[in-house]
CSV table of C-alpha atoms in Angstrom, one decimal:
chain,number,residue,atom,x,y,z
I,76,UNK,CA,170.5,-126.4,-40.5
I,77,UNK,CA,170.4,-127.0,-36.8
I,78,UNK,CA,171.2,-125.1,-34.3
I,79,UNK,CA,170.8,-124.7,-30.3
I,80,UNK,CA,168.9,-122.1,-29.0
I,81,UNK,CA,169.8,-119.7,-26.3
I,82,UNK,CA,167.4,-117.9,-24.8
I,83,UNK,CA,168.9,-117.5,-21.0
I,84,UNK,CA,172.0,-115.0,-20.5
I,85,UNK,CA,175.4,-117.4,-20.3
I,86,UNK,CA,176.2,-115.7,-17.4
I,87,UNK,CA,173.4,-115.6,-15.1
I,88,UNK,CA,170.9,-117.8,-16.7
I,89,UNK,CA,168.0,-114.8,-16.7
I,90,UNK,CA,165.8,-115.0,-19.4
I,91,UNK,CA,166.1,-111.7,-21.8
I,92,UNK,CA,163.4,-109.1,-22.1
I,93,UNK,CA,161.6,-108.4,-25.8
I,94,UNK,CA,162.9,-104.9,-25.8
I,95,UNK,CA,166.7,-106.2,-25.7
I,96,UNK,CA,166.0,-108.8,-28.4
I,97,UNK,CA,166.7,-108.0,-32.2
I,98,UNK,CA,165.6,-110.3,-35.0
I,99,UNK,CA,168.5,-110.5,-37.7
I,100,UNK,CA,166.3,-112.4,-40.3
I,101,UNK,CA,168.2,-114.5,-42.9
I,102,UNK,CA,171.6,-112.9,-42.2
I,103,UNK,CA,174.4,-114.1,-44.3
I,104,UNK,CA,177.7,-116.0,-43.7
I,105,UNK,CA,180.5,-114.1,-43.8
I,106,UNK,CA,184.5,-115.1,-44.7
I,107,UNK,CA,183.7,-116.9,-48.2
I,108,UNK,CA,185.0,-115.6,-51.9
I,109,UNK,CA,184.2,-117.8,-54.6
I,110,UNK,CA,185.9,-117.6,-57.9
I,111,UNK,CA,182.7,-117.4,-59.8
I,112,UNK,CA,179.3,-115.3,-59.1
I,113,UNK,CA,177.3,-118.3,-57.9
I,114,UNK,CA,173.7,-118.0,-55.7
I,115,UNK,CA,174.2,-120.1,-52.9
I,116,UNK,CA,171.0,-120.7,-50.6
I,117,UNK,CA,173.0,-122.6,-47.9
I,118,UNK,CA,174.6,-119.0,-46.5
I,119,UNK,CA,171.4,-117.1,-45.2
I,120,UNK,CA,170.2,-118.4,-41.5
I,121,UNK,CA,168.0,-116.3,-39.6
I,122,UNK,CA,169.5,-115.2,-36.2
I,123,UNK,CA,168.6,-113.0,-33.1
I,124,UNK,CA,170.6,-111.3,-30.3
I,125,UNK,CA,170.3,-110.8,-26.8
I,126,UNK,CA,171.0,-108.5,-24.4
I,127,UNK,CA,171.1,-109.2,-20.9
I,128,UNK,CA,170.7,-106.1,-18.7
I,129,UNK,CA,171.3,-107.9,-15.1
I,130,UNK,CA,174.4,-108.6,-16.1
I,131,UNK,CA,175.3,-106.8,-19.5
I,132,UNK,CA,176.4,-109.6,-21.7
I,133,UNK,CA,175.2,-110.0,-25.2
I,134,UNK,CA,174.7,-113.1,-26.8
I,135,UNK,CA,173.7,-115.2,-30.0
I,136,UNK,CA,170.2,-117.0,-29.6
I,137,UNK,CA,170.9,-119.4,-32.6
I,138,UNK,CA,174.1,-120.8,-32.0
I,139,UNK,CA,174.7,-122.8,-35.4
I,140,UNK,CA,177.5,-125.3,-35.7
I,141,UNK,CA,179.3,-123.3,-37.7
I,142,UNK,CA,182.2,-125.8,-38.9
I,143,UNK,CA,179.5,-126.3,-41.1
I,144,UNK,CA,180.2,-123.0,-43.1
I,145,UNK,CA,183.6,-123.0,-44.5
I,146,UNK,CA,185.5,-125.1,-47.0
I,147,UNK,CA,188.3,-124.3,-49.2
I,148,UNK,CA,186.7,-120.5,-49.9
I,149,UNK,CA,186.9,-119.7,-46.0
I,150,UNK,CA,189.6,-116.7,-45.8
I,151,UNK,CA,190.8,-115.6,-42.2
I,152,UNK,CA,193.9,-114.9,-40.7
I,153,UNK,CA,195.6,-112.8,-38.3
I,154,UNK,CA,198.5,-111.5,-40.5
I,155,UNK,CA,196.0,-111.4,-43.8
I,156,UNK,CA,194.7,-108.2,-42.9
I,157,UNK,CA,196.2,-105.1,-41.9
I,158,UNK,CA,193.9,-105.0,-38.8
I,159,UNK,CA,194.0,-108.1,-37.6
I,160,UNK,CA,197.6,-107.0,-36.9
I,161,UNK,CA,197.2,-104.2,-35.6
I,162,UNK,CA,194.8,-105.4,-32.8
I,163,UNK,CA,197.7,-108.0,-32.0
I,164,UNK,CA,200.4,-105.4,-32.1
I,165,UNK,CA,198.1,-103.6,-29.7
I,166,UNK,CA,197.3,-106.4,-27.2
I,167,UNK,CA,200.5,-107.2,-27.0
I,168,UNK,CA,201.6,-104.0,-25.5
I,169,UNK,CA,199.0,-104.4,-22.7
I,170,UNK,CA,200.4,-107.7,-22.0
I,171,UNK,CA,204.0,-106.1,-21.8
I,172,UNK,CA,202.1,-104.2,-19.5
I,173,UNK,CA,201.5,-106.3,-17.1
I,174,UNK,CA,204.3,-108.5,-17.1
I,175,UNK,CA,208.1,-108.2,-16.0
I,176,UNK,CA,209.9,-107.7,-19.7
I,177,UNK,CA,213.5,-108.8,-18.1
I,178,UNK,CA,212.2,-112.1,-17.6
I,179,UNK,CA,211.7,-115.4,-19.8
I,180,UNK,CA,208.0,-117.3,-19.2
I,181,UNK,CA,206.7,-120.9,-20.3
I,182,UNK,CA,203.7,-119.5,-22.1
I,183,UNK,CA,201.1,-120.9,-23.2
I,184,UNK,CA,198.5,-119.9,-26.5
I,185,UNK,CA,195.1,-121.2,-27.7
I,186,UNK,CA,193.6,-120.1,-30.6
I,187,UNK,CA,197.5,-119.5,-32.5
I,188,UNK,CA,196.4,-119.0,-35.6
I,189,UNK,CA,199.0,-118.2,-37.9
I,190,UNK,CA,201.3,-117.5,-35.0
I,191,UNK,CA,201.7,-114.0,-35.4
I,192,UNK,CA,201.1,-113.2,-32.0
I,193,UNK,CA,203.7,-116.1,-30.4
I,194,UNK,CA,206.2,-114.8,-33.2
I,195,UNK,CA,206.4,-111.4,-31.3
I,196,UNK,CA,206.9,-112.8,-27.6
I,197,UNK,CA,209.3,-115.0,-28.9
I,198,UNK,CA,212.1,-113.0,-26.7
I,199,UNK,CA,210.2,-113.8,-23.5
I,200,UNK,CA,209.8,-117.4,-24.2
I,201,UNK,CA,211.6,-119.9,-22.1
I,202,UNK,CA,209.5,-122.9,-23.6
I,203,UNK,CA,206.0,-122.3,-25.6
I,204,UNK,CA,203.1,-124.3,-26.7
I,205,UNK,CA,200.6,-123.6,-28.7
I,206,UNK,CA,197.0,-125.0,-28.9
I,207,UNK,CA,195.2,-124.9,-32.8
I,208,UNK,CA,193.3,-127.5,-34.6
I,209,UNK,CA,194.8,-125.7,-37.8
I,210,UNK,CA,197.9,-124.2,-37.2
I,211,UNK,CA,201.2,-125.2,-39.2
I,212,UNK,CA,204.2,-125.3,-37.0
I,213,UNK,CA,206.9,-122.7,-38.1
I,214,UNK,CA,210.6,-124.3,-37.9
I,215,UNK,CA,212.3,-120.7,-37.3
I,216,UNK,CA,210.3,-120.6,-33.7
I,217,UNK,CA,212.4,-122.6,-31.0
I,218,UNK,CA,211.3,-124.2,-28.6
I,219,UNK,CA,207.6,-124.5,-29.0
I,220,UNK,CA,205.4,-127.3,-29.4
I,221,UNK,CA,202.6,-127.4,-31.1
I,222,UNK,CA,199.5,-129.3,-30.3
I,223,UNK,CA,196.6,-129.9,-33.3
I,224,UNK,CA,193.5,-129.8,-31.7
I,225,UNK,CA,190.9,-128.3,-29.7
I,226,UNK,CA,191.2,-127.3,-26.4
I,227,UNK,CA,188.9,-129.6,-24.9
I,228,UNK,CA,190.3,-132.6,-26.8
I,229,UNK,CA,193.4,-131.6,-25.1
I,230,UNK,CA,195.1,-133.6,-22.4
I,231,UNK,CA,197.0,-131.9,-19.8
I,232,UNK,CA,200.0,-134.3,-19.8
I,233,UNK,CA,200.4,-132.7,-23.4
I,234,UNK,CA,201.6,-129.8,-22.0
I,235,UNK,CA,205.3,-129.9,-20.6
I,236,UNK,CA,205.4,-127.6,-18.6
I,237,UNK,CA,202.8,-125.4,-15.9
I,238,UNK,CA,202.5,-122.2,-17.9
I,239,UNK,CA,203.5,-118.5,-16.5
I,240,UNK,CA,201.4,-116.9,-18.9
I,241,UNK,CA,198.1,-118.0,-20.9
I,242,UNK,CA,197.4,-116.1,-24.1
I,243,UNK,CA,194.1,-116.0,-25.6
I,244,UNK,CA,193.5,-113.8,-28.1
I,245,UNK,CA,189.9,-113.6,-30.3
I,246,UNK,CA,188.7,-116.7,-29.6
I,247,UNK,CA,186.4,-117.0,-26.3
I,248,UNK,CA,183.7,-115.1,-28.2
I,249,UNK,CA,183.6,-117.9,-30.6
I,250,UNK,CA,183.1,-120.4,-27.8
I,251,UNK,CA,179.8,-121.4,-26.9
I,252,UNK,CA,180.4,-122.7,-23.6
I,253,UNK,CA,182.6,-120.2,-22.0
I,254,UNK,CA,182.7,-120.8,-18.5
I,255,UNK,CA,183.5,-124.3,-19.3
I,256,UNK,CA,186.1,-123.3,-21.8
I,257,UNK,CA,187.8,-120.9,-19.1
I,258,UNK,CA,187.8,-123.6,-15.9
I,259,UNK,CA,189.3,-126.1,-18.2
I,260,UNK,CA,192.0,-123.6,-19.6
I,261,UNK,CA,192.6,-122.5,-16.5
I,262,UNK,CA,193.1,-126.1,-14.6
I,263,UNK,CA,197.0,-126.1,-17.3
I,264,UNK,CA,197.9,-123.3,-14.9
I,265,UNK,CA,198.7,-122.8,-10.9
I,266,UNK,CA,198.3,-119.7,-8.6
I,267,UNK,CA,200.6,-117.7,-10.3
I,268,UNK,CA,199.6,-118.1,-13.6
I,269,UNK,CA,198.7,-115.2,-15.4
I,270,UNK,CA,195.9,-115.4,-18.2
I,271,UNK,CA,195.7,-112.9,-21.0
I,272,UNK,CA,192.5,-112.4,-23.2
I,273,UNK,CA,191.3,-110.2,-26.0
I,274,UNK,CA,187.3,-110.4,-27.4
I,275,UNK,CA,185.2,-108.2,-28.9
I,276,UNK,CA,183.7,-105.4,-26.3
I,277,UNK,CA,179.9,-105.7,-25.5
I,278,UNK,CA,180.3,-101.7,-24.7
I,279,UNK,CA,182.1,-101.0,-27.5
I,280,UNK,CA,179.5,-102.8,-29.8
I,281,UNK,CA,176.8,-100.8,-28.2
I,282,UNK,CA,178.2,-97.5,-27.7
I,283,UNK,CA,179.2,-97.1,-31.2
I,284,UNK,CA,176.1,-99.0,-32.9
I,285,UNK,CA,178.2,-101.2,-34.5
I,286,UNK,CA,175.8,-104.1,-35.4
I,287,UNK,CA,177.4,-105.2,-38.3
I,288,UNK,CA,179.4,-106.6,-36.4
I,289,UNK,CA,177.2,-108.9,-35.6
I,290,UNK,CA,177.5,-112.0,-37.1
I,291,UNK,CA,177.2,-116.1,-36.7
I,292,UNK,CA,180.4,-116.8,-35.4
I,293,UNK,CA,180.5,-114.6,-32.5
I,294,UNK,CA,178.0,-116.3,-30.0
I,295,UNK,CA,179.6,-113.9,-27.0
I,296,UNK,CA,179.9,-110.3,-26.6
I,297,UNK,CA,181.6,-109.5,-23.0
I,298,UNK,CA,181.4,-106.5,-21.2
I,299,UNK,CA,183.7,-106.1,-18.4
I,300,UNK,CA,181.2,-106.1,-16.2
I,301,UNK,CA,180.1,-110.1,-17.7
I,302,UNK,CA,183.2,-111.6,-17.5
I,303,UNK,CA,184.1,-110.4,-14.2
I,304,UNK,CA,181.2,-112.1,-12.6
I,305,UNK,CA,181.8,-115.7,-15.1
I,306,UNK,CA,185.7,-115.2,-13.9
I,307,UNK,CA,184.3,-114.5,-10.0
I,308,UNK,CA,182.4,-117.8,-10.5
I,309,UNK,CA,185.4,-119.9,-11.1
I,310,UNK,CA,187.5,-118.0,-8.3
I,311,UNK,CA,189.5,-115.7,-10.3
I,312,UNK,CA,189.7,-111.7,-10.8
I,313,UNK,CA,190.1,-109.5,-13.8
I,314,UNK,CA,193.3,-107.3,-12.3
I,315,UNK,CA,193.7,-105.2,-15.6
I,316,UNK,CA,191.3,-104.2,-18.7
I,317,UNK,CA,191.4,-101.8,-21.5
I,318,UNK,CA,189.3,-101.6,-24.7
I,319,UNK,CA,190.9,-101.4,-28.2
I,320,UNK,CA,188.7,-98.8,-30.1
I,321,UNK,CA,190.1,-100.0,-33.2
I,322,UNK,CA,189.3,-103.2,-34.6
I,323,UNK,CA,186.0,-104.3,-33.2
I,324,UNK,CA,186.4,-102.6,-29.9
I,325,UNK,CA,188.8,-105.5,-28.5
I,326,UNK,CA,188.5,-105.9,-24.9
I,327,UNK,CA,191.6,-106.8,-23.5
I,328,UNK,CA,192.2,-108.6,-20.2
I,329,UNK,CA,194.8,-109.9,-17.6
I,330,UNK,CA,193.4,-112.0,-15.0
I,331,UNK,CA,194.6,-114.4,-12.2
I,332,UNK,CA,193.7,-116.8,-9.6
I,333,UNK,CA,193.1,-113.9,-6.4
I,334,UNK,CA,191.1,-112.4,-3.5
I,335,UNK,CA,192.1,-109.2,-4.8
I,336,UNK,CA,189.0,-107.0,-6.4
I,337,UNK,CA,188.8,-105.8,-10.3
I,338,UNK,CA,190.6,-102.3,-10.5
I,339,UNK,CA,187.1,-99.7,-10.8
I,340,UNK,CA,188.2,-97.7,-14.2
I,341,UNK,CA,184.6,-96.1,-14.3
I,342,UNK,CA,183.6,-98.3,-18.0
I,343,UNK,CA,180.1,-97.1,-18.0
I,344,UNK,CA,177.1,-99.6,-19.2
I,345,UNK,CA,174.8,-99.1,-21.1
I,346,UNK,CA,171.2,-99.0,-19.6
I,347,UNK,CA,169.2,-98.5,-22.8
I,348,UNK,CA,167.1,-100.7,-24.6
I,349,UNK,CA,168.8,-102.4,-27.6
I,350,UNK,CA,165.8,-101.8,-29.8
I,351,UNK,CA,165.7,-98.0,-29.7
I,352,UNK,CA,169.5,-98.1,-30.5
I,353,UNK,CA,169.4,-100.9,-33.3
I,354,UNK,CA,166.6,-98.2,-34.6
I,355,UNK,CA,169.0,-95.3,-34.2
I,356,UNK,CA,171.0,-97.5,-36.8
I,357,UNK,CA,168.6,-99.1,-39.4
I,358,UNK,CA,167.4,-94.9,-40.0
I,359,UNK,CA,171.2,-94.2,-39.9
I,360,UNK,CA,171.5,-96.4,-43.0
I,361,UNK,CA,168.1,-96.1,-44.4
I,362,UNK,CA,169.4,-92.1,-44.9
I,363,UNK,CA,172.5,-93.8,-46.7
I,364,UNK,CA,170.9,-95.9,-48.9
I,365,UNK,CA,168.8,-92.6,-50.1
I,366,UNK,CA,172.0,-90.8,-50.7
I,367,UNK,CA,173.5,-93.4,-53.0
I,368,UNK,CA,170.9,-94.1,-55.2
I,369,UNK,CA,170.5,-90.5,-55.5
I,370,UNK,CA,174.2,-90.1,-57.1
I,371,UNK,CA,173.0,-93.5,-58.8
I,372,UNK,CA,170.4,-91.6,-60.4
I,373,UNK,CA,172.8,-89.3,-61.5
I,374,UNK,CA,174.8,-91.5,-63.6
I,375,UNK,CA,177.7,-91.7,-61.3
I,376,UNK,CA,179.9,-94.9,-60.9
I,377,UNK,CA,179.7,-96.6,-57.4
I,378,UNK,CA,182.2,-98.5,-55.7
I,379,UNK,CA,182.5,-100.6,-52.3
I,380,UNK,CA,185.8,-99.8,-50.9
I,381,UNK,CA,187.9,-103.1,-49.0
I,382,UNK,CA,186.6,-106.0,-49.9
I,383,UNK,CA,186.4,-106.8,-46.0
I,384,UNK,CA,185.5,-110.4,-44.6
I,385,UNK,CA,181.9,-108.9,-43.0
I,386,UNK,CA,181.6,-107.5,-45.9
I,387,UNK,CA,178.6,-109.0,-47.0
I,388,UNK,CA,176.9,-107.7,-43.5
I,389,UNK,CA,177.7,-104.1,-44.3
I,390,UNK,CA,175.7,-105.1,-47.6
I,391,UNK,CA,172.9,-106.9,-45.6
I,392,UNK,CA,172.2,-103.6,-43.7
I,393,UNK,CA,172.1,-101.6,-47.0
I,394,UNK,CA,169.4,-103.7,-48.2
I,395,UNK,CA,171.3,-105.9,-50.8
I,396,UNK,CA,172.4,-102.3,-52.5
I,397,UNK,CA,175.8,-103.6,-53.1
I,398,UNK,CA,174.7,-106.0,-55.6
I,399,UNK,CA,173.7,-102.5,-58.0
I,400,UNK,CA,177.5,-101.4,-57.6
I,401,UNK,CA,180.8,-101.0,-60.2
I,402,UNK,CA,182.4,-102.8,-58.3
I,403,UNK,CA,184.3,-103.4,-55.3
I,404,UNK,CA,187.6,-102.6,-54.9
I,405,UNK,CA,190.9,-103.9,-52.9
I,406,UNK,CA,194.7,-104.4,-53.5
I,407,UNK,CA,194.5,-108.0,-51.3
I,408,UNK,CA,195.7,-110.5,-53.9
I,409,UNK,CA,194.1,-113.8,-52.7
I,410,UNK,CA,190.8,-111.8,-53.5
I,411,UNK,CA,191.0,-110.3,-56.8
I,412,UNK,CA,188.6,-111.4,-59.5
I,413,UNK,CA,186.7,-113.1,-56.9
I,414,UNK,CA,183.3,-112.9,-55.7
I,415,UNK,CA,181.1,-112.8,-52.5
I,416,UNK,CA,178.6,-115.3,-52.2
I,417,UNK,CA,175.1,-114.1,-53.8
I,418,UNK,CA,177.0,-111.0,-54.9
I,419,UNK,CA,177.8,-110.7,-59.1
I,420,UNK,CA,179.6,-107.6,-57.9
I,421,UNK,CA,183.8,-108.6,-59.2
I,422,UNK,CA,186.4,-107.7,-56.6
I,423,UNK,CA,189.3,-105.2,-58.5
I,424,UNK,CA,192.0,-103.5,-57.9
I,425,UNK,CA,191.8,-100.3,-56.2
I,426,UNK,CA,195.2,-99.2,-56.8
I,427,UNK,CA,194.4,-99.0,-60.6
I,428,UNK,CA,190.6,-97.7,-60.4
I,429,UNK,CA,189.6,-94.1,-61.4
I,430,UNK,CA,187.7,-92.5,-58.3
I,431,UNK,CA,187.5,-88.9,-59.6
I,432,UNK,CA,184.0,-89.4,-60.4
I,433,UNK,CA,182.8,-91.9,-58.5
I,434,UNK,CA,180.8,-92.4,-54.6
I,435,UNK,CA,183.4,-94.8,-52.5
I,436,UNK,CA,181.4,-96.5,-49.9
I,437,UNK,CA,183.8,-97.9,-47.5
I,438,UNK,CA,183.1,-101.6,-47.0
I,439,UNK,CA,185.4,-102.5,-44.2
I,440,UNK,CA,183.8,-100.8,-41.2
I,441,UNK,CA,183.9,-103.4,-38.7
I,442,UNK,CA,187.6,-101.6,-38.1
I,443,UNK,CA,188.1,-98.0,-37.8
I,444,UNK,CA,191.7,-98.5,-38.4
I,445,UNK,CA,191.4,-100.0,-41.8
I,446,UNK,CA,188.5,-97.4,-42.5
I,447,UNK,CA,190.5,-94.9,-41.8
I,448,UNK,CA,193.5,-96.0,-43.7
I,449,UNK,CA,190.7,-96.6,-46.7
I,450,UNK,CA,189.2,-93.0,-46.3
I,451,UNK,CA,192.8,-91.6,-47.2
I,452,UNK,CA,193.0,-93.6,-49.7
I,453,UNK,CA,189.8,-92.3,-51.3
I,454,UNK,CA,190.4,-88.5,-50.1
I,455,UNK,CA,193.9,-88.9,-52.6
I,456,UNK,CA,192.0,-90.7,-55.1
I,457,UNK,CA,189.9,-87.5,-55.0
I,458,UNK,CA,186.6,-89.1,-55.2
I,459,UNK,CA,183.6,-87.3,-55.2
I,460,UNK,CA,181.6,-88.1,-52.4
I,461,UNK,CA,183.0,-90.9,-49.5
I,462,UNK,CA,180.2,-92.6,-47.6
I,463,UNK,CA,180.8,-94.4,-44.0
I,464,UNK,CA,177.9,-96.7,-43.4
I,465,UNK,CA,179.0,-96.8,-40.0
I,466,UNK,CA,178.2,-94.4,-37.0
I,467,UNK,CA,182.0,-93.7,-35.7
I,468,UNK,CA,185.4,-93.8,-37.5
């Protein structure tokens, strides 16, 4: 397949130094379950990231189209899973945060998705719109209008009204363009327009070692520090920021058209090299990998717990050791009796499995809030030993 390659930091067009590049060779596709175990060679593309120490932005250096990807066995959605919820429920307060909650706004959303976050500011909408080539209009939300398409095959007559507030909420990290994507977003708004954004945290990402979160769709990873100098570019200042620990160390921010300076809340960046800290990881896992087929060896039963959507990059960075497993086990019903691609490993229910005996490997690490939720689960299940192939909880 073809793909663009980006080998200059997005955000100030420096070239990236070896030590700060990581090879990801023939990493798999992520957010498919078939019905069947089938081999499919189509869903392994080799892929490297960058890290950009001027500026402290991460990117993708093979930036696939990935529309190319998914068909009828792609499976994401905001309200689907119990974190993708939760990172909403939590973004939302910090934009009650920041606004005035006795008053009603024209608001504006790209990226709606299954409306779950709209649905809860419903009592501060005066008139809404909404911006989604997929999104399916919901008849018990009033006065919205909903527009079918990408943002940049968006007109700005389409919108009736100059929005108060811009949401944006996980979707400038799939964006390949950003700064273009942000000047035309911003260009529906005036002065006084206040822009909300969530994204996956370049600091996060690093500080915790969290590279299977890593993946194809994701061509950005922000730090504060990145997209306050793409925002400064485009005349506009970051007035608020927290990070979201929880599901995928969501940076959240509030920004407007303003002189004013970013609020200094002493995030601290990390000067390392990414390849010592990938390292710290790979031996991380290599020690897990030993420990399981140890208990294999022993005869006892192993299981992958949450059948997550990055799944099958928690199993990329154990070396394929999933496919040796008794299973894999969740209670989601659109995935039981299904199957990741590659993977002959069946996807049962947890509620009903045995554990007593059994090593749980929790599979859904790329949020601690489902991991954790999943570790209680196993610690009542009593089973015997629970591995975390992930460096925090």
């Amino acid at each position: 397949m073809k793909f663009k390659i980006k080998d200059k930091c997005n955000i100030c067009k420096k070239f990236f130094f070896t030590h700060n590049s990581i090879d990801l060779p023939r990493l798999p596709i992520t957010e498919i379950f078939l019905r069947s175990p089938n081999y499919k060679k189509k869903i392994l593309f080799d892929q490297k990231i960058n890290y950009c120490q001027s500026c402290h932005h991460m990117q993708l250096q093979n930036q696939y189209d990935t529309s190319h990807f998914y068909n009828k066995d792609y499976l994401t959605s905001s309200t689907n899973s119990y974190s993708g919820r939760y990172t909403n429920d939590i973004f939302y307060e910090f934009i009650k945060s920041n606004i005035d909650q006795n008053k009603k706004y024209n608001i504006l959303e790209i990226g709606a998705n299954d409306l779950y976050l709209i649905k809860k500011m419903k009592k501060f909408i005066r008139s809404g719109c909404t911006i989604d080539p997929c999104i399916k209009p919901d008849s018990s939300l009033k006065k919205i209008k909903y527009i079918k398409k990408f943002l940049e095959n968006t007109s700005i007559n389409e919108i009736d009204f100059i929005p108060d507030i811009v949401v944006c909420s996980h979707t400038l990290e799939h964006i390949e363009d950003p700064k273009k994507f942000i000047k035309m977003l911003t260009s529906f708004g005036d002065d006084k327009t206040k822009y909300f954004f969530q994204f996956p945290s370049c600091e996060s990402l690093l500080d915790r070692r969290a590279f299977d979160q890593i993946h194809h769709q994701h061509f950005n990873f922000f730090s504060i520090n990145s997209i306050s100098k793409l925002l400064k570019k485009i005349k506009f200042d970051v007035k608020e920021y927290d990070i979201g620990e929880l599901h995928y160390g969501s940076l959240m921010i509030y920004f407007k058209k303003s002189k004013d300076n970013i609020k200094n809340k002493n995030v601290q960046k990390f000067n390392g090299k990414l390849s010592d800290i990938y390292y710290d990881y790979k031996m991380y896992m290599k020690n897990l990998i030993q420990i399981i087929k140890k208990y294999q060896k022993r005869g006892s039963k192993v299981y992958g717990i949450g059948a997550g959507l990055m799944l099958p990059l928690v199993n990329y960075h154990l070396n394929n050791l999933l496919k040796d497993f008794d299973g894999i086990l969740d209670d989601d019903k659109n995935k039981l009796n299904k199957f990741y691609p590659n993977l002959s490993t069946k996807i049962s229910s947890l509620k009903n499995a045995d554990l007593s005996n059994a090593v749980a490997v929790i599979c859904s690490t790329a949020s601690s809030v489902t991991t954790r939720k999943l570790v209680e689960v196993c610690r009542l299940k009593n089973a015997k030993i629970i591995i975390i192939p992930s460096m925090t909880l």
